[in-house]
Coordinates of C-alpha atoms and ligand atoms in Angstrom, one line a residue:
M268 CA 105.8 2.7 60.9
K269 CA 102.4 1.1 60.3
I270 CA 100.8 1.5 56.8
A271 CA 97.3 0.6 55.8
F272 CA 97.7 -0.3 52.1
Y273 CA 94.4 0.0 50.3
S274 CA 93.3 -1.5 46.9
T275 CA 95.9 -4.3 47.2
K276 CA 96.4 -6.5 44.2
P277 CA 98.7 -9.6 44.1
Y278 CA 101.3 -7.8 42.1
D279 CA 101.6 -5.0 44.8
K280 CA 102.6 -7.5 47.4
I281 CA 105.4 -8.9 45.2
W282 CA 107.2 -5.6 45.3
F283 CA 106.1 -4.1 48.6
A284 CA 106.3 -7.0 51.1
P285 CA 110.1 -7.6 50.8
L286 CA 110.7 -3.9 51.2
A287 CA 108.5 -3.7 54.3
E288 CA 110.5 -6.4 55.8
Q289 CA 113.8 -4.7 54.9
Y290 CA 112.6 -1.4 56.5
G291 CA 111.0 -3.2 59.5
Y292 CA 107.7 -1.5 58.7
I293 CA 104.3 -3.2 59.1
I294 CA 102.1 -3.1 56.0
D295 CA 98.5 -4.3 56.3
F296 CA 97.5 -5.2 52.7
L297 CA 93.8 -4.5 52.4
E298 CA 91.9 -5.5 49.3
S299 CA 89.3 -2.9 50.0
P300 CA 89.5 0.4 48.0
C301 CA 89.8 3.5 50.1
R302 CA 86.2 4.8 50.4
P303 CA 84.2 6.7 53.2
S304 CA 83.0 3.2 54.2
S305 CA 86.5 1.7 54.6
I306 CA 88.4 4.7 56.0
Q307 CA 87.9 3.4 59.5
L308 CA 90.3 0.5 58.6
A309 CA 93.1 3.1 58.9
R310 CA 92.6 3.3 62.7
G311 CA 95.9 2.7 64.5
F312 CA 98.0 3.2 61.4
D313 CA 100.6 6.0 60.8
A314 CA 99.9 6.3 57.1
I315 CA 97.6 5.1 54.4
C316 CA 98.9 4.0 51.0
I317 CA 96.5 4.5 48.0
F318 CA 96.3 4.0 44.3
V319 CA 94.8 6.1 41.4
N320 CA 91.1 5.2 41.9
D321 CA 91.1 5.7 45.7
T322 CA 89.5 9.1 45.9
I323 CA 90.2 11.0 49.1
T324 CA 87.7 13.8 49.8
A325 CA 87.7 16.5 52.5
P326 CA 85.5 14.6 54.9
M327 CA 87.7 11.5 54.5
I328 CA 90.7 13.7 55.4
D329 CA 88.9 14.9 58.5
E330 CA 88.3 11.3 59.5
L331 CA 92.0 10.4 58.8
C332 CA 93.1 13.3 61.1
N333 CA 90.7 12.1 63.8
L334 CA 92.1 8.6 63.5
G335 CA 95.6 10.0 64.1
V336 CA 96.9 9.1 60.6
K337 CA 99.8 11.3 59.6
A338 CA 100.4 10.7 56.0
I339 CA 98.9 9.7 52.7
L340 CA 101.3 7.8 50.5
L341 CA 100.3 7.8 46.8
R342 CA 101.5 4.9 44.6
S343 CA 101.2 7.2 41.6
A344 CA 102.5 10.4 40.0
G345 CA 99.0 11.8 39.4
F346 CA 97.3 13.4 42.4
N347 CA 94.0 14.7 41.1
H348 CA 92.2 12.0 43.3
V349 CA 93.2 13.7 46.6
D350 CA 91.7 16.9 48.0
L351 CA 95.1 18.6 48.6
N352 CA 93.5 21.8 50.0
A353 CA 91.8 19.8 52.7
A354 CA 95.0 18.0 53.5
K355 CA 97.2 21.2 53.7
D356 CA 99.0 21.6 57.0
R357 CA 97.2 18.6 58.4
L358 CA 98.4 15.5 56.7
H359 CA 101.5 14.9 54.6
V360 CA 100.7 13.8 51.0
L361 CA 103.6 12.2 49.2
R362 CA 103.7 10.8 45.6
V363 CA 106.0 9.0 43.3
P364 CA 106.7 11.8 40.9
S365 CA 108.4 9.6 38.2
Y366 CA 108.7 5.9 38.1
S367 CA 109.0 5.0 34.5
P368 CA 107.9 7.5 31.9
D369 CA 109.2 5.1 29.2
A370 CA 106.7 2.5 30.4
V371 CA 103.8 4.9 29.7
A372 CA 105.1 6.3 26.5
E373 CA 105.8 2.8 25.1
Y374 CA 102.3 1.8 26.1
A375 CA 100.8 4.9 24.3
M376 CA 102.7 3.8 21.2
A377 CA 101.4 0.2 21.7
L378 CA 97.8 1.5 21.8
L379 CA 98.4 3.5 18.6
L380 CA 99.9 0.6 16.8
T381 CA 97.2 -1.8 18.0
V382 CA 94.3 0.5 17.2
N383 CA 95.8 1.4 13.8
R384 CA 96.9 -2.0 12.6
C385 CA 94.1 -3.9 14.4
T386 CA 96.5 -6.6 15.8
H387 CA 94.0 -7.2 18.7
R388 CA 91.3 -8.1 16.2
A389 CA 93.6 -10.1 14.0
Y390 CA 94.6 -12.1 17.1
S391 CA 91.0 -13.0 17.9
R392 CA 90.2 -13.9 14.3
T393 CA 93.2 -16.2 13.6
R394 CA 92.6 -18.1 16.9
D395 CA 89.2 -18.9 15.4
F396 CA 90.8 -19.7 12.0
N397 CA 89.1 -16.7 10.5
M398 CA 92.0 -15.6 8.2
S399 CA 90.2 -12.8 6.5
I400 CA 91.9 -9.4 6.8
N401 CA 88.9 -7.5 5.6
G402 CA 88.3 -4.4 7.8
L403 CA 91.7 -4.5 9.3
M404 CA 93.5 -2.0 7.0
G405 CA 95.6 0.6 8.8
Q406 CA 97.7 3.6 7.8
N407 CA 101.5 4.1 7.7
L408 CA 102.7 6.1 10.7
C409 CA 105.9 7.1 8.8
E410 CA 105.8 10.9 7.9
R411 CA 102.4 11.4 9.6
T412 CA 102.1 14.3 12.0
I413 CA 101.6 13.4 15.6
G414 CA 100.6 16.1 18.1
I415 CA 101.8 15.7 21.6
I416 CA 99.9 17.5 24.3
G417 CA 102.2 17.9 27.4
T418 CA 105.9 17.6 26.9
G419 CA 106.9 16.6 30.4
K420 CA 108.6 13.3 31.3
I421 CA 106.2 11.0 29.4
G422 CA 105.6 13.4 26.5
Q423 CA 109.4 13.6 25.9
C424 CA 109.7 9.8 25.9
M425 CA 106.9 9.8 23.4
I426 CA 108.7 12.3 21.2
H427 CA 111.7 10.0 21.0
I428 CA 109.6 7.0 20.2
C429 CA 107.8 8.8 17.4
R430 CA 111.0 10.1 15.9
G431 CA 112.1 6.4 15.7
F432 CA 109.0 5.9 13.5
N433 CA 110.1 8.8 11.3
M434 CA 107.0 10.8 12.2
N435 CA 106.6 14.5 12.1
V436 CA 106.3 15.6 15.7
I437 CA 104.5 18.8 16.9
A438 CA 103.7 19.7 20.5
Y439 CA 101.7 21.9 22.8
D440 CA 102.6 22.8 26.4
P441 CA 101.8 26.0 28.2
Y442 CA 105.3 25.7 29.6
P443 CA 107.4 24.9 26.5
N444 CA 110.8 23.3 27.2
S445 CA 113.4 25.3 25.2
A446 CA 115.9 22.4 25.7
L447 CA 113.7 20.2 23.6
D448 CA 114.1 19.8 19.9
V449 CA 110.4 19.9 19.0
K450 CA 108.2 22.3 17.1
Y451 CA 105.8 23.9 19.6
V452 CA 102.5 25.1 18.1
T453 CA 99.3 26.5 19.6
L454 CA 96.7 24.1 20.8
E455 CA 94.4 25.0 17.9
D456 CA 97.1 24.3 15.4
L457 CA 98.0 21.1 17.0
F458 CA 94.3 20.0 16.8
S459 CA 94.0 21.0 13.2
Q460 CA 97.4 19.8 11.9
S461 CA 97.7 16.4 13.6
H462 CA 96.9 13.0 12.1
I463 CA 97.4 11.5 15.6
I464 CA 96.9 13.3 18.9
T465 CA 98.3 11.9 22.1
L466 CA 97.6 13.3 25.6
H467 CA 100.4 13.6 28.1
C468 CA 99.3 16.4 30.4
P469 CA 98.0 16.2 33.9
L470 CA 94.3 16.5 34.8
T471 CA 93.7 20.0 36.2
K472 CA 90.9 22.5 36.1
E473 CA 92.5 23.9 32.9
T474 CA 92.8 20.6 31.2
E475 CA 89.5 19.0 32.2
H476 CA 87.5 18.1 29.0
L477 CA 90.3 19.4 26.8
V478 CA 88.9 17.1 24.2
N479 CA 85.3 18.2 23.7
A480 CA 82.8 18.8 20.9
Q481 CA 84.4 22.1 20.0
T482 CA 88.0 20.9 19.9
I483 CA 87.0 17.7 18.1
Q484 CA 85.6 19.9 15.4
M485 CA 89.0 21.5 14.9
M486 CA 90.5 18.0 14.3
Q487 CA 91.1 16.4 10.9
D488 CA 88.7 13.7 9.8
N489 CA 90.1 10.2 10.4
V490 CA 92.3 11.4 13.2
Y491 CA 93.7 9.0 15.9
L492 CA 93.3 9.9 19.5
I493 CA 95.4 8.2 22.3
N494 CA 94.9 8.9 26.0
T495 CA 97.2 7.4 28.6
S496 CA 96.9 10.4 31.0
R497 CA 93.6 10.8 32.8
G498 CA 90.1 10.1 31.6
G499 CA 88.8 13.5 32.6
L500 CA 90.8 15.1 29.8
I501 CA 88.1 13.9 27.4
H502 CA 84.4 14.7 27.5
T503 CA 83.2 11.2 27.0
E504 CA 79.7 12.0 25.5
D505 CA 81.3 14.3 23.0
L506 CA 83.8 11.6 22.0
I507 CA 81.0 9.1 21.5
D508 CA 79.0 11.5 19.3
A509 CA 82.1 12.1 17.2
L510 CA 82.7 8.3 16.9
V511 CA 79.1 7.8 15.8
N512 CA 79.8 10.5 13.1
R513 CA 82.9 8.6 12.0
K514 CA 85.3 11.4 12.9
F515 CA 88.0 9.1 14.3
A516 CA 90.1 6.4 12.5
G517 CA 90.9 5.0 15.9
V518 CA 90.8 5.8 19.6
G519 CA 93.0 4.2 22.2
L520 CA 92.1 4.8 25.8
D521 CA 94.0 3.5 28.8
V522 CA 92.0 5.8 31.1
Y523 CA 88.4 6.7 31.5
E524 CA 86.5 9.5 33.3
E525 CA 84.6 7.0 35.5
E526 CA 87.1 4.3 36.2
E527 CA 86.4 4.0 39.9
G528 CA 84.9 0.6 40.8
I529 CA 85.4 -0.8 37.3
F530 CA 89.0 -0.5 36.3
Y531 CA 91.3 -3.0 38.0
E532 CA 88.3 -5.2 38.9
D533 CA 86.9 -8.3 37.4
R534 CA 83.4 -7.3 36.5
S535 CA 82.9 -9.9 33.8
N536 CA 79.9 -11.5 35.5
D537 CA 78.2 -8.2 36.2
I538 CA 75.8 -6.0 34.4
I539 CA 77.8 -2.8 33.8
P540 CA 75.7 0.3 34.8
D541 CA 77.9 2.8 32.9
E542 CA 76.3 3.2 29.5
N543 CA 79.0 5.4 28.1
L544 CA 81.7 2.8 28.9
V545 CA 79.5 0.0 27.4
R546 CA 78.9 2.2 24.3
L547 CA 82.6 3.0 23.9
T548 CA 83.6 -0.7 24.1
S549 CA 81.1 -1.4 21.2
F550 CA 83.0 0.6 18.6
P551 CA 85.3 -1.6 16.4
N552 CA 87.9 1.3 16.2
V553 CA 88.1 1.9 20.0
L554 CA 90.5 0.1 22.3
I555 CA 90.1 0.5 26.0
T556 CA 92.5 -0.9 28.6
S557 CA 92.4 -0.7 32.3
H558 CA 94.8 2.1 33.3
M559 CA 97.9 -0.1 32.9
G560 CA 100.3 2.1 31.0
F561 CA 102.6 2.1 34.0
F562 CA 102.5 -1.6 34.4
T563 CA 106.1 -2.9 33.9
Q564 CA 108.4 -4.6 36.3
E565 CA 110.7 -1.6 36.2
A566 CA 107.8 0.8 37.1
M567 CA 106.4 -1.4 39.9
K568 CA 109.9 -1.7 41.4
A569 CA 110.4 2.0 41.3
I570 CA 106.9 2.7 42.7
A571 CA 107.5 0.4 45.7
E572 CA 111.0 1.8 46.4
V573 CA 110.0 5.5 46.2
T574 CA 106.9 4.9 48.3
M575 CA 108.9 3.2 51.0
E576 CA 111.5 6.0 50.9
N577 CA 108.7 8.5 51.3
A578 CA 107.5 6.5 54.4
H579 CA 111.0 6.4 55.7
A580 CA 111.4 10.2 55.3
I581 CA 108.2 10.8 57.3
K582 CA 109.2 8.4 60.1
N583 CA 112.7 9.9 60.4
N584 CA 111.7 13.6 60.0
L585 CA 113.8 13.9 56.9
E586 CA 113.2 16.3 54.0
L587 CA 109.9 15.3 52.3
K588 CA 111.1 15.8 48.7
N589 CA 108.1 14.2 47.1
A590 CA 105.5 16.1 49.2
L591 CA 102.6 17.8 47.5
Ligands
NAD710 P1 105.0 15.8 33.9 O1 104.6 16.6 35.1 O2 106.4 15.4 33.8 O3 104.5 16.5 32.6 C1 103.3 17.0 32.4 C2 103.4 18.1 31.3 O4 102.1 18.6 31.1 C3 104.3 19.3 31.8 O5 105.3 19.6 30.8 C4 103.3 20.4 31.9 O6 103.8 21.7 31.6 C5 102.2 20.0 30.9 N1 100.9 20.7 31.1 C6 100.4 21.3 32.2 N2 99.3 21.9 31.9 C7 99.0 21.7 30.6 C8 98.0 22.1 29.7 N3 97.0 22.8 30.1 N4 98.1 21.7 28.4 C9 99.1 20.9 28.0 N5 100.2 20.5 28.8 C10 100.1 20.9 30.0 O7 104.1 14.5 34.0 P2 104.3 13.0 33.3 O8 105.1 12.2 34.2 O9 104.8 13.2 31.9 O10 102.8 12.4 33.3 C11 101.8 13.0 32.5 C12 100.5 12.4 33.0 O11 100.5 11.0 32.7 C13 100.3 12.4 34.5 O12 99.7 13.6 34.9 C14 99.3 11.2 34.7 O13 98.0 11.7 34.7 C15 99.6 10.3 33.5 N6 100.1 9.0 33.9 C16 99.4 7.9 33.5 C17 99.9 6.6 33.7 C18 99.2 5.4 33.2 O14 99.5 4.3 33.8 N7 98.4 5.4 32.2 C19 101.1 6.5 34.5 C20 101.7 7.7 34.9 C21 101.2 8.9 34.6

């Protein structure tokens, strides 16, 4: 089994290299992202292994088929970056459906706590011996209403965490889970009743721009918004307009609509061409991080193990239980 591993970062090798040796597979760790211009690097490989910002379009799938590649191994649960229709019956596409929902939910809470209590700003101030706390006032989370959109694996972990903070939890999911002890409400009610809204649903045609000018208008003033799911759930320009109009007490974003080429890269010496991203980073009540909600040792270990099991299943014609 030969795998072309795109978008390699040092932390990927730590987890994947020993497993490749164990399985006896060859992994070529490529720093290049998977783009039309780099797809030819997959020549001679059985599979490619990609991450969340490696977008695979229909023409790229044609090319992969021409090169004899048999499978796309996703190092992620989300799969909105692969044209599955184009891949159907031609290439196997396998994902890691769950690696550590706790990691992402804990991170969503970290974003909320940070953007609410301004610990990130306090850290910068005290390192400069600016001990003023002016402008850093937050709100108690206890007894506030948090609206959870999407009660799958991560949403459920988030519910448990919020209960620990003695928050009032309400939820929306088009497929409510009757086994869950949570109060489901309509999306409209969730928007209007929540002091905090946190997104834990996938990016699909139905959820694209779920947060937009119209839905923002339904929200309470001084609401908090947390997004650790996918950037496309939020209409960025509408969010910026609302921030300018002081709608939000705080916004924590681990994901962004136009991450590709910026997130996971060191662009600190560049002029950033994305004006929306630059504008978003300028708000004192907005915290943006680089799609790292998953990034714990436990999650990285699980991603590597399941990805290699997926490769093993393909090589040995076993049941492809993580196929899309
Ligand atoms: P999951 O499949 O277990 O749960 C998703 C839930 O969303 C399901 O209950 C589903 O019914 C619900 N849903 C579907 N359509 C909906 C809609 N229109 N409105 C509201 N809810 C809807 O997925 P999960 O493991 O909990 O992951 C959720 C998302 O988190 C993923 O899709 C991925 O985009 C994101 N994620 C982000 C990171 C990160 O590092 N930031 C890591 C892993 C996953």
